[in-house]
Amino acid sequence: MAKATLTISSKNYSSWSLRGWLLTKFSGLDFEEIVTAPDDASARAEILLLSSSILVPCLRHDGATVWDTLAIAEYLNEAMPDAGLLPADRVQRAHCRSICGEIHSGFTTLRASLPVNLKGHFPGFKIWSRAQADIDRVWFIWRDCLAKSGGPFLFGETRTVADAMYAPVVTRFVTYDVKLEPRLKAYADTIMAMPEMKEWIAAAKEEPAEIEELEVEY
């Protein structure tokens, strides 16, 4: 059987690539990374939120080609069932899918005004009121999940799809110096301390290419 491949774009800027990569890492599937060129038009459109059809990350495994992040999550949950990507409990599983669907299709103002930029750090960043509404909703989701599960991850001791889906939000909070209450900060610190996150961020900081459109003040 050919080794699985995961096509991703910029590690510094691409939230969707980070999600797909974390999901594949969490699953335990052995895979080869394929990184699109910095000037690839489709990858650039994805990063700049200019495309309604996001074709990265793209997982190829055992005859399947899967390019939507939630579809990748569901595929990996079936292919690697022992990884526990979704909670075992039916109610928790439905909750996990719901909050993942919400981050997959919503929070557009948060995405646009606080773009992922792992090299950047902007203390005192001014946050629009509409972006703050998205942030407030993220905080509610995290509080609710952590209160029910006890942490340290959103659904308890095991990392799930939800932690991969919200990991780029954690990096946004770090980049733009968004202050968190102690319990939420503890969760964010847990995500940032994962070895997979450390590996991804180290690689992101080595990326030579810059995308000028993201180097602006919102």
mmCIF file of C-alpha atoms in Angstrom:
data_model
loop_
_atom_site.group_PDB
_atom_site.id
_atom_site.type_symbol
_atom_site.label_atom_id
_atom_site.label_comp_id
_atom_site.label_asym_id
_atom_site.label_seq_id
_atom_site.Cartn_x
_atom_site.Cartn_y
_atom_site.Cartn_z
ATOM 1 C CA MET A 1 0.000 0.000 0.000
ATOM 2 C CA ALA A 2 1.347 3.441 -0.952
ATOM 3 C CA LYS A 3 2.090 5.779 1.927
ATOM 4 C CA ALA A 4 -0.584 8.374 2.673
ATOM 5 C CA THR A 5 0.100 11.950 1.596
ATOM 6 C CA LEU A 6 -1.215 15.225 2.969
ATOM 7 C CA THR A 7 -0.995 18.304 0.777
ATOM 8 C CA ILE A 8 -0.819 21.545 2.741
ATOM 9 C CA SER A 9 0.022 25.190 2.094
ATOM 10 C CA SER A 10 1.816 27.733 4.294
ATOM 11 C CA LYS A 11 2.539 26.636 7.844
ATOM 12 C CA ASN A 12 2.771 30.242 8.952
ATOM 13 C CA TYR A 13 -0.545 31.433 7.536
ATOM 14 C CA SER A 14 -2.861 28.506 6.761
ATOM 15 C CA SER A 15 -5.357 27.619 9.483
ATOM 16 C CA TRP A 16 -6.925 24.865 7.373
ATOM 17 C CA SER A 17 -3.587 23.206 6.683
ATOM 18 C CA LEU A 18 -2.845 23.223 10.410
ATOM 19 C CA ARG A 19 -6.200 21.598 11.152
ATOM 20 C CA GLY A 20 -5.754 18.837 8.586
ATOM 21 C CA TRP A 21 -2.174 18.201 9.674
ATOM 22 C CA LEU A 22 -3.113 17.972 13.361
ATOM 23 C CA LEU A 23 -5.989 15.624 12.573
ATOM 24 C CA THR A 24 -3.689 13.331 10.643
ATOM 25 C CA LYS A 25 -1.056 13.467 13.388
ATOM 26 C CA PHE A 26 -3.661 12.771 16.087
ATOM 27 C CA SER A 27 -4.918 9.764 14.114
ATOM 28 C CA GLY A 28 -1.510 8.095 14.074
ATOM 29 C CA LEU A 29 -1.647 7.580 10.310
ATOM 30 C CA ASP A 30 1.814 7.513 8.764
ATOM 31 C CA PHE A 31 1.896 10.127 6.009
ATOM 32 C CA GLU A 32 4.150 12.157 3.767
ATOM 33 C CA GLU A 33 3.802 15.940 3.692
ATOM 34 C CA ILE A 34 3.465 17.706 0.352
ATOM 35 C CA VAL A 35 3.759 21.489 0.608
ATOM 36 C CA THR A 36 2.392 23.671 -2.172
ATOM 37 C CA ALA A 37 4.638 26.386 -3.566
ATOM 38 C CA PRO A 38 4.296 29.803 -1.877
ATOM 39 C CA ASP A 39 3.145 31.356 -5.144
ATOM 40 C CA ASP A 40 0.526 28.671 -5.852
ATOM 41 C CA ALA A 41 -2.630 30.601 -6.780
ATOM 42 C CA SER A 42 -5.133 28.256 -5.122
ATOM 43 C CA ALA A 43 -3.159 28.085 -1.885
ATOM 44 C CA ARG A 44 -2.856 31.868 -1.809
ATOM 45 C CA ALA A 45 -6.595 32.241 -2.363
ATOM 46 C CA GLU A 46 -7.271 29.885 0.547
ATOM 47 C CA ILE A 47 -5.003 31.789 2.916
ATOM 48 C CA LEU A 48 -6.415 35.180 1.918
ATOM 49 C CA LEU A 49 -10.027 33.944 2.229
ATOM 50 C CA LEU A 50 -10.622 34.646 -1.440
ATOM 51 C CA SER A 51 -11.816 31.192 -2.420
ATOM 52 C CA SER A 52 -15.103 29.515 -1.536
ATOM 53 C CA SER A 53 -13.617 26.136 -2.493
ATOM 54 C CA ILE A 54 -10.722 25.181 -0.220
ATOM 55 C CA LEU A 55 -8.671 22.372 -1.758
ATOM 56 C CA VAL A 56 -5.990 22.149 0.915
ATOM 57 C CA PRO A 57 -5.387 20.273 3.051
ATOM 58 C CA CYS A 58 -5.892 17.228 0.848
ATOM 59 C CA LEU A 59 -5.425 13.712 2.209
ATOM 60 C CA ARG A 60 -4.730 10.815 -0.139
ATOM 61 C CA HIS A 61 -4.856 7.363 1.413
ATOM 62 C CA ASP A 62 -5.731 3.868 0.253
ATOM 63 C CA GLY A 63 -7.504 5.052 -2.902
ATOM 64 C CA ALA A 64 -9.345 7.931 -1.223
ATOM 65 C CA THR A 65 -8.800 11.628 -1.946
ATOM 66 C CA VAL A 66 -10.305 13.856 0.734
ATOM 67 C CA TRP A 67 -9.919 17.652 0.671
ATOM 68 C CA ASP A 68 -12.486 19.073 3.098
ATOM 69 C CA THR A 69 -11.212 19.314 6.674
ATOM 70 C CA LEU A 70 -14.316 17.863 8.311
ATOM 71 C CA ALA A 71 -14.406 15.111 5.704
ATOM 72 C CA ILE A 72 -10.758 14.363 6.532
ATOM 73 C CA ALA A 73 -11.726 14.156 10.207
ATOM 74 C CA GLU A 74 -14.572 11.725 9.521
ATOM 75 C CA TYR A 75 -12.423 9.656 7.172
ATOM 76 C CA LEU A 76 -9.609 9.385 9.706
ATOM 77 C CA ASN A 77 -12.085 8.492 12.459
ATOM 78 C CA GLU A 78 -13.183 5.525 10.348
ATOM 79 C CA ALA A 79 -9.716 4.569 9.093
ATOM 80 C CA MET A 80 -8.031 4.870 12.506
ATOM 81 C CA PRO A 81 -10.815 4.079 15.004
ATOM 82 C CA ASP A 82 -8.482 3.494 17.943
ATOM 83 C CA ALA A 83 -7.266 7.109 17.826
ATOM 84 C CA GLY A 84 -10.442 8.399 19.470
ATOM 85 C CA LEU A 85 -10.802 11.412 17.192
ATOM 86 C CA LEU A 86 -14.483 11.600 18.132
ATOM 87 C CA PRO A 87 -15.807 11.005 21.660
ATOM 88 C CA ALA A 88 -17.100 7.520 22.393
ATOM 89 C CA ASP A 89 -20.298 8.813 23.986
ATOM 90 C CA ARG A 90 -23.123 9.491 21.514
ATOM 91 C CA VAL A 91 -24.172 12.811 23.079
ATOM 92 C CA GLN A 92 -20.606 14.080 23.372
ATOM 93 C CA ARG A 93 -19.929 12.965 19.809
ATOM 94 C CA ALA A 94 -22.881 15.017 18.575
ATOM 95 C CA HIS A 95 -21.671 18.017 20.598
ATOM 96 C CA CYS A 96 -18.172 17.644 19.167
ATOM 97 C CA ARG A 97 -19.493 17.531 15.618
ATOM 98 C CA SER A 98 -21.658 20.594 16.269
ATOM 99 C CA ILE A 99 -18.870 22.846 17.533
ATOM 100 C CA CYS A 100 -16.565 21.629 14.767
ATOM 101 C CA GLY A 101 -19.205 22.444 12.175
ATOM 102 C CA GLU A 102 -19.556 25.897 13.715
ATOM 103 C CA ILE A 103 -15.852 26.730 13.397
ATOM 104 C CA HIS A 104 -15.786 25.176 9.918
ATOM 105 C CA SER A 105 -18.444 27.478 8.500
ATOM 106 C CA GLY A 106 -18.594 30.468 10.843
ATOM 107 C CA PHE A 107 -16.502 33.058 12.681
ATOM 108 C CA THR A 108 -15.807 34.901 9.432
ATOM 109 C CA THR A 109 -15.052 38.255 11.075
ATOM 110 C CA LEU A 110 -12.586 36.646 13.469
ATOM 111 C CA ARG A 111 -10.845 34.962 10.544
ATOM 112 C CA ALA A 112 -10.662 38.123 8.469
ATOM 113 C CA SER A 113 -9.572 40.549 11.176
ATOM 114 C CA LEU A 114 -7.188 38.244 13.063
ATOM 115 C CA PRO A 115 -5.554 36.163 10.316
ATOM 116 C CA VAL A 116 -3.261 33.331 11.355
ATOM 117 C CA ASN A 117 0.334 34.552 11.456
ATOM 118 C CA LEU A 118 2.576 32.407 13.639
ATOM 119 C CA LYS A 119 5.607 34.644 13.110
ATOM 120 C CA GLY A 120 3.720 37.747 14.165
ATOM 121 C CA HIS A 121 3.034 39.190 17.595
ATOM 122 C CA PHE A 122 0.913 42.325 18.002
ATOM 123 C CA PRO A 123 0.517 43.415 21.649
ATOM 124 C CA GLY A 124 -2.373 45.808 22.223
ATOM 125 C CA PHE A 125 -4.029 44.856 18.944
ATOM 126 C CA LYS A 126 -7.354 46.684 18.485
ATOM 127 C CA ILE A 127 -10.179 44.200 18.020
ATOM 128 C CA TRP A 128 -13.331 45.158 16.130
ATOM 129 C CA SER A 129 -16.614 44.759 18.011
ATOM 130 C CA ARG A 130 -17.839 42.175 15.491
ATOM 131 C CA ALA A 131 -14.642 40.168 15.901
ATOM 132 C CA GLN A 132 -15.081 40.402 19.669
ATOM 133 C CA ALA A 133 -18.524 38.831 19.264
ATOM 134 C CA ASP A 134 -16.877 35.865 17.534
ATOM 135 C CA ILE A 135 -14.261 35.684 20.284
ATOM 136 C CA ASP A 136 -16.990 35.723 22.932
ATOM 137 C CA ARG A 137 -18.683 32.799 21.208
ATOM 138 C CA VAL A 138 -15.406 30.823 21.129
ATOM 139 C CA TRP A 139 -14.962 31.505 24.837
ATOM 140 C CA PHE A 140 -18.497 30.255 25.545
ATOM 141 C CA ILE A 141 -17.840 27.043 23.607
ATOM 142 C CA TRP A 142 -14.576 26.407 25.419
ATOM 143 C CA ARG A 143 -16.046 27.145 28.863
ATOM 144 C CA ASP A 144 -18.992 24.846 28.205
ATOM 145 C CA CYS A 145 -16.840 21.974 26.953
ATOM 146 C CA LEU A 146 -14.254 22.257 29.715
ATOM 147 C CA ALA A 147 -16.919 22.502 32.429
ATOM 148 C CA LYS A 148 -18.580 19.319 31.170
ATOM 149 C CA SER A 149 -15.416 17.324 30.448
ATOM 150 C CA GLY A 150 -13.059 18.566 33.141
ATOM 151 C CA GLY A 151 -10.323 19.120 30.545
ATOM 152 C CA PRO A 152 -7.492 19.403 29.831
ATOM 153 C CA PHE A 153 -8.828 19.068 26.262
ATOM 154 C CA LEU A 154 -12.292 20.099 25.141
ATOM 155 C CA PHE A 155 -13.707 16.602 25.579
ATOM 156 C CA GLY A 156 -11.555 15.376 28.424
ATOM 157 C CA GLU A 157 -8.248 13.570 28.596
ATOM 158 C CA THR A 158 -8.120 12.665 24.898
ATOM 159 C CA ARG A 159 -7.505 15.035 22.019
ATOM 160 C CA THR A 160 -10.366 15.043 19.556
ATOM 161 C CA VAL A 161 -11.324 16.634 16.256
ATOM 162 C CA ALA A 162 -12.501 19.672 18.226
ATOM 163 C CA ASP A 163 -9.020 20.441 19.548
ATOM 164 C CA ALA A 164 -7.576 20.296 16.031
ATOM 165 C CA MET A 165 -10.340 22.518 14.696
ATOM 166 C CA TYR A 166 -9.893 25.183 17.395
ATOM 167 C CA ALA A 167 -6.082 25.080 17.519
ATOM 168 C CA PRO A 168 -5.696 27.885 14.914
ATOM 169 C CA VAL A 169 -7.944 30.064 17.084
ATOM 170 C CA VAL A 170 -5.549 29.498 19.961
ATOM 171 C CA THR A 171 -2.677 30.720 17.779
ATOM 172 C CA ARG A 172 -4.694 33.807 16.833
ATOM 173 C CA PHE A 173 -5.177 34.642 20.501
ATOM 174 C CA VAL A 174 -1.419 34.335 21.048
ATOM 175 C CA THR A 175 -0.503 36.382 17.968
ATOM 176 C CA TYR A 176 -2.915 39.226 18.720
ATOM 177 C CA ASP A 177 -2.427 39.208 22.489
ATOM 178 C CA VAL A 178 -6.045 38.329 23.308
ATOM 179 C CA LYS A 179 -6.318 38.052 27.086
ATOM 180 C CA LEU A 180 -7.915 34.891 28.451
ATOM 181 C CA GLU A 181 -9.383 34.040 31.833
ATOM 182 C CA PRO A 182 -7.342 31.432 33.752
ATOM 183 C CA ARG A 183 -9.254 28.300 32.721
ATOM 184 C CA LEU A 184 -9.288 29.262 29.051
ATOM 185 C CA LYS A 185 -5.626 30.247 29.185
ATOM 186 C CA ALA A 186 -4.815 26.856 30.693
ATOM 187 C CA TYR A 187 -6.568 25.217 27.732
ATOM 188 C CA ALA A 188 -4.754 27.450 25.243
ATOM 189 C CA ASP A 189 -1.436 26.673 26.933
ATOM 190 C CA THR A 190 -2.216 22.947 26.727
ATOM 191 C CA ILE A 191 -2.785 23.236 22.974
ATOM 192 C CA MET A 192 0.365 25.300 22.422
ATOM 193 C CA ALA A 193 2.418 22.815 24.470
ATOM 194 C CA MET A 194 1.466 19.811 22.343
ATOM 195 C CA PRO A 195 4.555 18.410 20.588
ATOM 196 C CA GLU A 196 2.701 18.552 17.286
ATOM 197 C CA MET A 197 2.038 22.267 17.714
ATOM 198 C CA LYS A 198 5.653 22.910 18.652
ATOM 199 C CA GLU A 199 6.779 21.035 15.528
ATOM 200 C CA TRP A 200 4.386 22.970 13.272
ATOM 201 C CA ILE A 201 5.279 26.373 14.734
ATOM 202 C CA ALA A 202 9.020 25.715 14.484
ATOM 203 C CA ALA A 203 8.579 24.890 10.792
ATOM 204 C CA ALA A 204 6.340 27.939 10.278
ATOM 205 C CA LYS A 205 9.003 30.246 11.628
ATOM 206 C CA GLU A 206 11.485 28.844 9.114
ATOM 207 C CA GLU A 207 9.264 29.664 6.140
ATOM 208 C CA PRO A 208 10.949 32.260 3.925
ATOM 209 C CA ALA A 209 7.893 33.478 2.048
ATOM 210 C CA GLU A 210 5.768 36.370 3.246
ATOM 211 C CA ILE A 211 2.288 37.281 2.079
ATOM 212 C CA GLU A 212 2.161 41.065 1.985
ATOM 213 C CA GLU A 213 -1.617 41.245 2.028
ATOM 214 C CA LEU A 214 -1.608 39.881 5.571
ATOM 215 C CA GLU A 215 0.960 42.355 6.855
ATOM 216 C CA VAL A 216 -1.630 45.052 7.476
ATOM 217 C CA GLU A 217 -3.421 46.582 10.412
ATOM 218 C CA TYR A 218 -7.104 45.722 10.709
#
